[in-house]
CSV table of C-alpha atoms in Angstrom, one decimal:
chain,number,residue,atom,x,y,z
B,22,MET,CA,-5.1,34.6,3.4
B,23,SER,CA,-4.4,38.1,2.3
B,24,THR,CA,-5.0,38.7,-1.4
B,25,ASP,CA,-1.8,40.8,-1.4
B,26,ILE,CA,0.4,37.8,-0.6
B,27,HIS,CA,1.1,35.1,-3.1
B,28,PRO,CA,0.3,31.6,-1.7
B,29,LEU,CA,3.9,30.6,-2.2
B,30,ASP,CA,5.2,33.5,-0.3
B,31,GLN,CA,2.9,32.8,2.5
B,32,ALA,CA,3.9,29.1,2.6
B,33,VAL,CA,7.6,29.9,2.8
B,34,ALA,CA,7.3,32.8,5.2
B,35,LEU,CA,9.8,32.3,8.1
B,36,THR,CA,10.2,34.2,11.3
B,37,PRO,CA,13.6,34.3,13.1
B,38,THR,CA,13.3,32.8,16.6
B,39,GLY,CA,16.3,34.4,18.3
B,40,ALA,CA,19.4,32.2,17.7
B,41,VAL,CA,21.1,32.8,14.3
B,42,GLY,CA,19.8,30.4,11.7
B,43,HIS,CA,16.7,29.3,13.6
B,44,TYR,CA,13.3,30.1,12.0
B,45,GLN,CA,9.7,29.2,12.5
B,46,GLY,CA,7.2,28.6,9.8
B,47,GLN,CA,3.6,27.5,9.5
B,48,THR,CA,2.1,25.0,7.0
B,49,THR,CA,-0.7,26.2,4.8
B,50,GLN,CA,-3.6,24.4,3.2
B,51,ASP,CA,-2.7,26.0,-0.1
B,52,TYR,CA,0.0,23.4,-0.8
B,53,TRP,CA,-1.5,20.4,1.0
B,54,ASN,CA,-1.0,16.9,-0.4
B,55,MET,CA,-2.4,13.6,0.8
B,56,VAL,CA,-1.0,13.6,4.4
B,57,GLY,CA,1.1,16.7,4.6
B,58,PRO,CA,2.4,19.6,2.5
B,59,TYR,CA,3.5,18.9,-1.1
B,60,GLY,CA,7.2,18.0,-1.0
B,61,GLY,CA,8.3,20.8,-3.3
B,62,ILE,CA,7.0,23.5,-0.9
B,63,THR,CA,9.1,22.0,1.9
B,64,ALA,CA,12.2,22.2,-0.3
B,65,ALA,CA,11.2,25.8,-1.1
B,66,ALA,CA,11.0,26.7,2.6
B,67,LEU,CA,14.5,25.3,3.2
B,68,VAL,CA,15.8,27.4,0.3
B,69,GLN,CA,14.1,30.4,1.9
B,70,ALA,CA,15.9,29.7,5.2
B,71,ILE,CA,19.3,29.6,3.6
B,72,GLN,CA,18.7,32.8,1.7
B,73,GLN,CA,17.4,34.5,4.8
B,74,HIS,CA,20.5,33.5,6.8
B,75,PRO,CA,22.7,36.6,7.5
B,76,LEU,CA,25.9,34.6,6.7
B,77,CYS,CA,24.6,33.2,3.3
B,78,LEU,CA,27.3,33.4,0.6
B,79,GLY,CA,26.0,33.6,-3.0
B,80,ASP,CA,22.9,31.9,-4.3
B,81,PRO,CA,21.6,28.3,-4.1
B,82,LEU,CA,23.6,25.8,-6.3
B,83,SER,CA,22.1,22.5,-5.0
B,84,ILE,CA,19.9,21.2,-2.3
B,85,THR,CA,19.2,17.6,-1.2
B,86,VAL,CA,16.0,17.1,0.9
B,87,ASN,CA,15.4,13.9,2.8
B,88,TYR,CA,11.8,13.4,3.9
B,89,ALA,CA,12.2,11.4,7.2
B,90,ALA,CA,8.5,11.7,8.2
B,91,ALA,CA,5.4,13.5,7.1
B,92,LEU,CA,5.3,17.2,8.0
B,93,GLY,CA,2.1,17.8,10.0
B,94,ALA,CA,-0.2,20.7,10.0
B,95,GLY,CA,0.8,23.7,12.1
B,96,ARG,CA,4.1,25.2,13.3
B,97,PHE,CA,7.5,23.9,12.2
B,98,ASP,CA,11.0,24.9,13.0
B,99,ILE,CA,14.0,25.1,10.7
B,100,GLU,CA,17.7,25.2,11.7
B,101,ALA,CA,20.0,26.3,8.9
B,102,ARG,CA,23.7,26.1,9.6
B,103,PRO,CA,26.6,26.8,7.3
B,104,VAL,CA,29.3,24.2,8.2
B,105,ARG,CA,32.0,25.3,5.8
B,106,THR,CA,32.6,28.5,3.8
B,107,ASN,CA,35.1,28.6,1.0
B,108,ARG,CA,36.0,31.4,-1.4
B,109,SER,CA,33.1,30.8,-3.7
B,110,THR,CA,31.1,28.0,-2.1
B,111,GLN,CA,29.3,27.4,1.2
B,112,HIS,CA,28.0,24.1,2.6
B,113,TRP,CA,24.9,23.8,4.7
B,114,LEU,CA,23.2,21.4,7.1
B,115,LEU,CA,19.4,21.9,7.7
B,116,THR,CA,16.7,20.2,9.8
B,117,ILE,CA,13.0,20.7,10.1
B,118,THR,CA,11.5,19.7,13.5
B,119,GLN,CA,7.9,19.7,14.8
B,120,PRO,CA,6.7,19.1,18.4
B,121,ASP,CA,5.1,15.7,19.1
B,122,GLN,CA,2.1,15.2,21.4
B,123,ASP,CA,4.4,15.6,24.4
B,124,GLY,CA,5.9,18.8,23.1
B,125,ASP,CA,9.3,17.3,22.3
B,126,ALA,CA,10.9,18.3,19.0
B,127,GLN,CA,11.0,15.5,16.4
B,128,VAL,CA,13.1,15.7,13.2
B,129,VAL,CA,10.8,15.3,10.1
B,130,THR,CA,13.2,16.5,7.4
B,131,THR,CA,16.9,16.8,6.9
B,132,ALA,CA,18.8,18.5,4.1
B,133,THR,CA,22.2,19.5,2.8
B,134,ALA,CA,22.8,22.3,0.5
B,135,VAL,CA,25.5,24.3,-1.3
B,136,THR,CA,25.4,28.0,-2.2
B,137,ALA,CA,27.9,29.6,-4.5
B,138,VAL,CA,29.1,32.8,-6.0
B,139,ARG,CA,28.6,32.4,-9.8
B,140,ARG,CA,31.2,33.7,-12.1
B,141,SER,CA,31.0,34.2,-15.9
B,142,THR,CA,32.7,31.3,-17.7
B,143,TRP,CA,32.4,29.3,-20.9
B,144,GLY,CA,29.1,27.4,-21.0
B,145,GLY,CA,27.5,24.6,-23.0
B,146,THR,CA,24.7,22.0,-22.9
B,147,ASP,CA,24.5,18.3,-23.7
B,148,LEU,CA,20.7,18.3,-23.2
B,149,ALA,CA,18.9,20.9,-25.3
B,150,MET,CA,15.3,21.7,-24.7
B,151,PRO,CA,13.0,19.5,-26.9
B,152,GLU,CA,11.2,21.1,-29.7
B,153,VAL,CA,7.6,21.5,-28.5
B,154,PRO,CA,4.6,23.8,-29.1
B,155,SER,CA,4.7,27.1,-27.2
B,156,PRO,CA,2.6,27.3,-24.0
B,157,ALA,CA,0.3,29.8,-25.6
B,158,VAL,CA,-1.1,27.0,-27.9
B,159,VAL,CA,-1.2,24.2,-25.4
B,160,PRO,CA,-4.5,24.1,-23.4
B,161,ARG,CA,-4.3,24.3,-19.6
B,162,VAL,CA,-5.7,21.2,-17.9
B,163,PRO,CA,-7.9,21.4,-14.8
B,164,PRO,CA,-6.3,20.2,-11.6
B,165,LEU,CA,-5.8,16.4,-11.9
B,166,GLY,CA,-6.8,15.2,-8.5
B,167,GLY,CA,-8.4,15.9,-5.1
B,168,VAL,CA,-5.3,17.6,-3.4
B,169,GLU,CA,-5.0,21.3,-2.9
B,170,TRP,CA,-1.4,21.8,-4.1
B,171,LEU,CA,-2.4,21.1,-7.7
B,172,ASN,CA,-4.5,24.3,-7.7
B,173,ARG,CA,-1.2,26.2,-7.2
B,174,TYR,CA,0.2,25.4,-10.7
B,175,ASP,CA,-0.9,26.2,-14.3
B,176,MET,CA,-0.1,22.9,-16.0
B,177,ARG,CA,-0.2,22.3,-19.8
B,178,PHE,CA,0.7,18.8,-20.7
B,179,LEU,CA,2.5,17.8,-23.9
B,180,ASP,CA,3.2,14.1,-23.1
B,181,GLY,CA,2.6,11.8,-20.2
B,182,ILE,CA,-0.5,13.0,-18.4
B,183,ILE,CA,-1.7,10.6,-15.8
B,184,PRO,CA,-3.5,7.6,-17.2
B,185,GLN,CA,-7.1,8.0,-18.0
B,186,THR,CA,-7.7,4.3,-17.4
B,187,TRP,CA,-5.9,2.5,-14.5
B,188,ASP,CA,-5.7,-0.9,-16.3
B,189,GLY,CA,-2.1,-2.0,-15.4
B,190,ARG,CA,-0.8,-1.5,-18.9
B,191,GLU,CA,2.9,-0.8,-18.9
B,192,THR,CA,4.2,2.1,-20.9
B,193,ASP,CA,6.9,4.8,-20.9
B,194,SER,CA,7.2,7.1,-17.9
B,195,LEU,CA,8.1,10.3,-19.7
B,196,THR,CA,6.2,13.4,-18.9
B,197,ARG,CA,6.5,16.8,-20.6
B,198,LEU,CA,4.5,19.9,-19.6
B,199,TRP,CA,4.6,23.6,-19.5
B,200,VAL,CA,4.1,24.8,-15.9
B,201,ARG,CA,4.2,27.9,-13.8
B,202,ASP,CA,2.9,29.2,-10.5
B,203,GLU,CA,-0.8,30.0,-10.2
B,204,PRO,CA,-1.4,32.8,-9.9
B,205,PRO,CA,1.7,33.8,-12.0
B,206,ARG,CA,4.6,34.9,-9.9
B,207,ALA,CA,8.1,36.1,-10.9
B,208,LEU,CA,10.5,33.1,-10.8
B,209,ASP,CA,13.0,32.9,-7.9
B,210,PHE,CA,15.0,30.1,-6.3
B,211,CYS,CA,12.2,29.1,-3.9
B,212,ALA,CA,9.7,28.8,-6.7
B,213,LEU,CA,12.2,26.9,-8.8
B,214,ALA,CA,12.7,24.4,-6.0
B,215,GLY,CA,9.0,23.8,-5.8
B,216,LEU,CA,8.6,23.5,-9.6
B,217,ALA,CA,11.3,20.8,-9.6
B,218,ASP,CA,8.8,18.5,-7.8
B,219,VAL,CA,5.6,19.0,-9.7
B,220,PHE,CA,5.5,15.6,-11.4
B,221,PHE,CA,3.1,12.7,-10.5
B,222,PRO,CA,4.8,9.5,-9.4
B,223,ARG,CA,6.5,7.9,-12.4
B,224,VAL,CA,5.2,4.5,-11.3
B,225,TRP,CA,1.7,5.6,-12.0
B,226,LEU,CA,2.6,6.2,-15.7
B,227,ARG,CA,4.8,3.2,-16.0
B,228,ARG,CA,2.2,0.7,-14.7
B,229,ALA,CA,-1.1,2.6,-15.0
B,230,GLN,CA,-1.8,1.5,-11.5
B,231,ARG,CA,-2.4,4.1,-8.8
B,232,THR,CA,-0.2,2.8,-6.0
B,233,PRO,CA,0.8,4.7,-2.9
B,234,ALA,CA,4.1,6.5,-3.5
B,235,GLY,CA,6.1,9.2,-1.8
B,236,THR,CA,9.5,10.9,-2.3
B,237,VAL,CA,12.2,9.7,0.1
B,238,SER,CA,14.9,12.1,-1.1
B,239,ILE,CA,15.2,14.8,-3.8
B,240,THR,CA,18.2,16.8,-5.1
B,241,VAL,CA,17.7,19.9,-7.1
B,242,TYR,CA,20.6,21.5,-9.0
B,243,PHE,CA,20.2,25.2,-9.8
B,244,HIS,CA,21.9,25.9,-13.1
B,245,ALA,CA,20.6,29.4,-13.4
B,246,GLY,CA,21.7,32.6,-11.6
B,247,ARG,CA,19.6,35.6,-10.7
B,248,GLU,CA,19.8,37.1,-14.2
B,249,GLU,CA,18.4,33.9,-15.9
B,250,LEU,CA,15.6,33.7,-13.3
B,251,ALA,CA,14.7,37.4,-13.9
B,252,ALA,CA,14.7,36.8,-17.7
B,253,ALA,CA,12.2,33.9,-17.2
B,254,GLY,CA,9.9,36.3,-15.3
B,255,THR,CA,6.4,34.9,-14.9
B,256,GLY,CA,6.6,32.7,-18.0
B,257,HIS,CA,6.0,29.0,-18.2
B,258,LEU,CA,8.8,26.5,-17.7
B,259,LEU,CA,9.1,23.3,-19.8
B,260,ALA,CA,9.3,20.5,-17.2
B,261,GLN,CA,10.4,17.0,-18.2
B,262,ALA,CA,10.7,13.9,-16.1
B,263,ARG,CA,11.4,10.2,-16.6
B,264,GLY,CA,11.9,7.3,-14.3
B,265,GLN,CA,14.9,5.1,-14.8
B,266,GLU,CA,14.7,2.0,-12.6
B,267,PHE,CA,11.7,0.5,-10.8
B,268,ARG,CA,12.7,-2.2,-8.3
B,269,ASN,CA,12.1,-3.6,-4.8
B,270,GLY,CA,9.7,-0.9,-3.8
B,271,PHE,CA,11.7,2.1,-5.0
B,272,PHE,CA,12.2,4.0,-8.2
B,273,ASP,CA,14.3,7.0,-9.3
B,274,GLN,CA,13.3,10.0,-11.4
B,275,SER,CA,15.4,12.5,-13.4
B,276,ALA,CA,13.9,15.9,-14.4
B,277,GLN,CA,14.8,19.0,-16.2
B,278,LEU,CA,13.3,22.5,-16.3
B,279,TRP,CA,13.8,25.0,-19.2
B,280,SER,CA,12.7,28.6,-19.6
B,281,GLU,CA,10.5,29.5,-22.6
B,282,ALA,CA,13.8,30.8,-24.1
B,283,GLY,CA,15.3,27.3,-24.0
B,284,VAL,CA,17.7,27.9,-21.1
B,285,MET,CA,18.0,25.0,-18.6
B,286,LEU,CA,17.3,26.5,-15.2
B,287,ALA,CA,17.4,23.4,-13.0
B,288,SER,CA,17.6,19.7,-13.0
B,289,SER,CA,16.7,17.2,-10.3
B,290,HIS,CA,16.9,13.6,-9.3
B,291,GLN,CA,14.9,11.8,-6.7
B,292,ILE,CA,14.3,8.4,-5.2
B,293,VAL,CA,10.7,7.5,-4.5
B,294,TYR,CA,9.1,4.7,-2.4
B,295,PHE,CA,6.1,2.9,-3.8
B,296,LYS,CA,3.9,0.1,-2.4
B,297,GLU,CA,2.2,-2.8,-4.2
């Protein structure tokens, strides 16, 4: 890997393959998880495909990513298609495919997204950033696990680090941490999509039991425009997540991300599979 290219930029690099909206990418070991790339980097690559499309209107407003199968090592193909364009919003369908052993393309990820032209209006918030110590006084923790993607983020936990003892004791699933890309990188929509998925499975905290778990579907809402992302720069984001319901092998998780200035940049919701 070239030292001149940030790991995130390499992971989301896409090459047009001829037809409009068709791109080819390559997985990297930099964001590798248990059996494939970390889910946040897959979402980031889809955001990249939208922004790279010559017909893209505005900036990302939301994206829903459905992980149909594990993305394997190697080449992958993205098709990004705007299916409806209105005056200020544009609606998208996206798929990621990979060839199987016979060379036939198999769908591994599907997604829908909305881009929009943001206009200046009244604004308010019903969920202000919690009062917490600044990232400068919160120590950074070493990577918490044996997977490579954890090395791509500077994490400074305030609440809800993964259990130190896996004893089955039930507790609250809330996590709060300061986080940013490692090495530091100016925030953009691709990076924000990845940061929305930095949390360990909530069931690990809720039960203190390290059970297999994986995201089935995640939706990220981008509340910030380009000006707010530029203002955040290379600073840390306060990331907060909490599970809401754990039942019949699935749980959901709500998350919020604020800039150091207290501006909510994104929120997300996901449904996660877990196994006994």
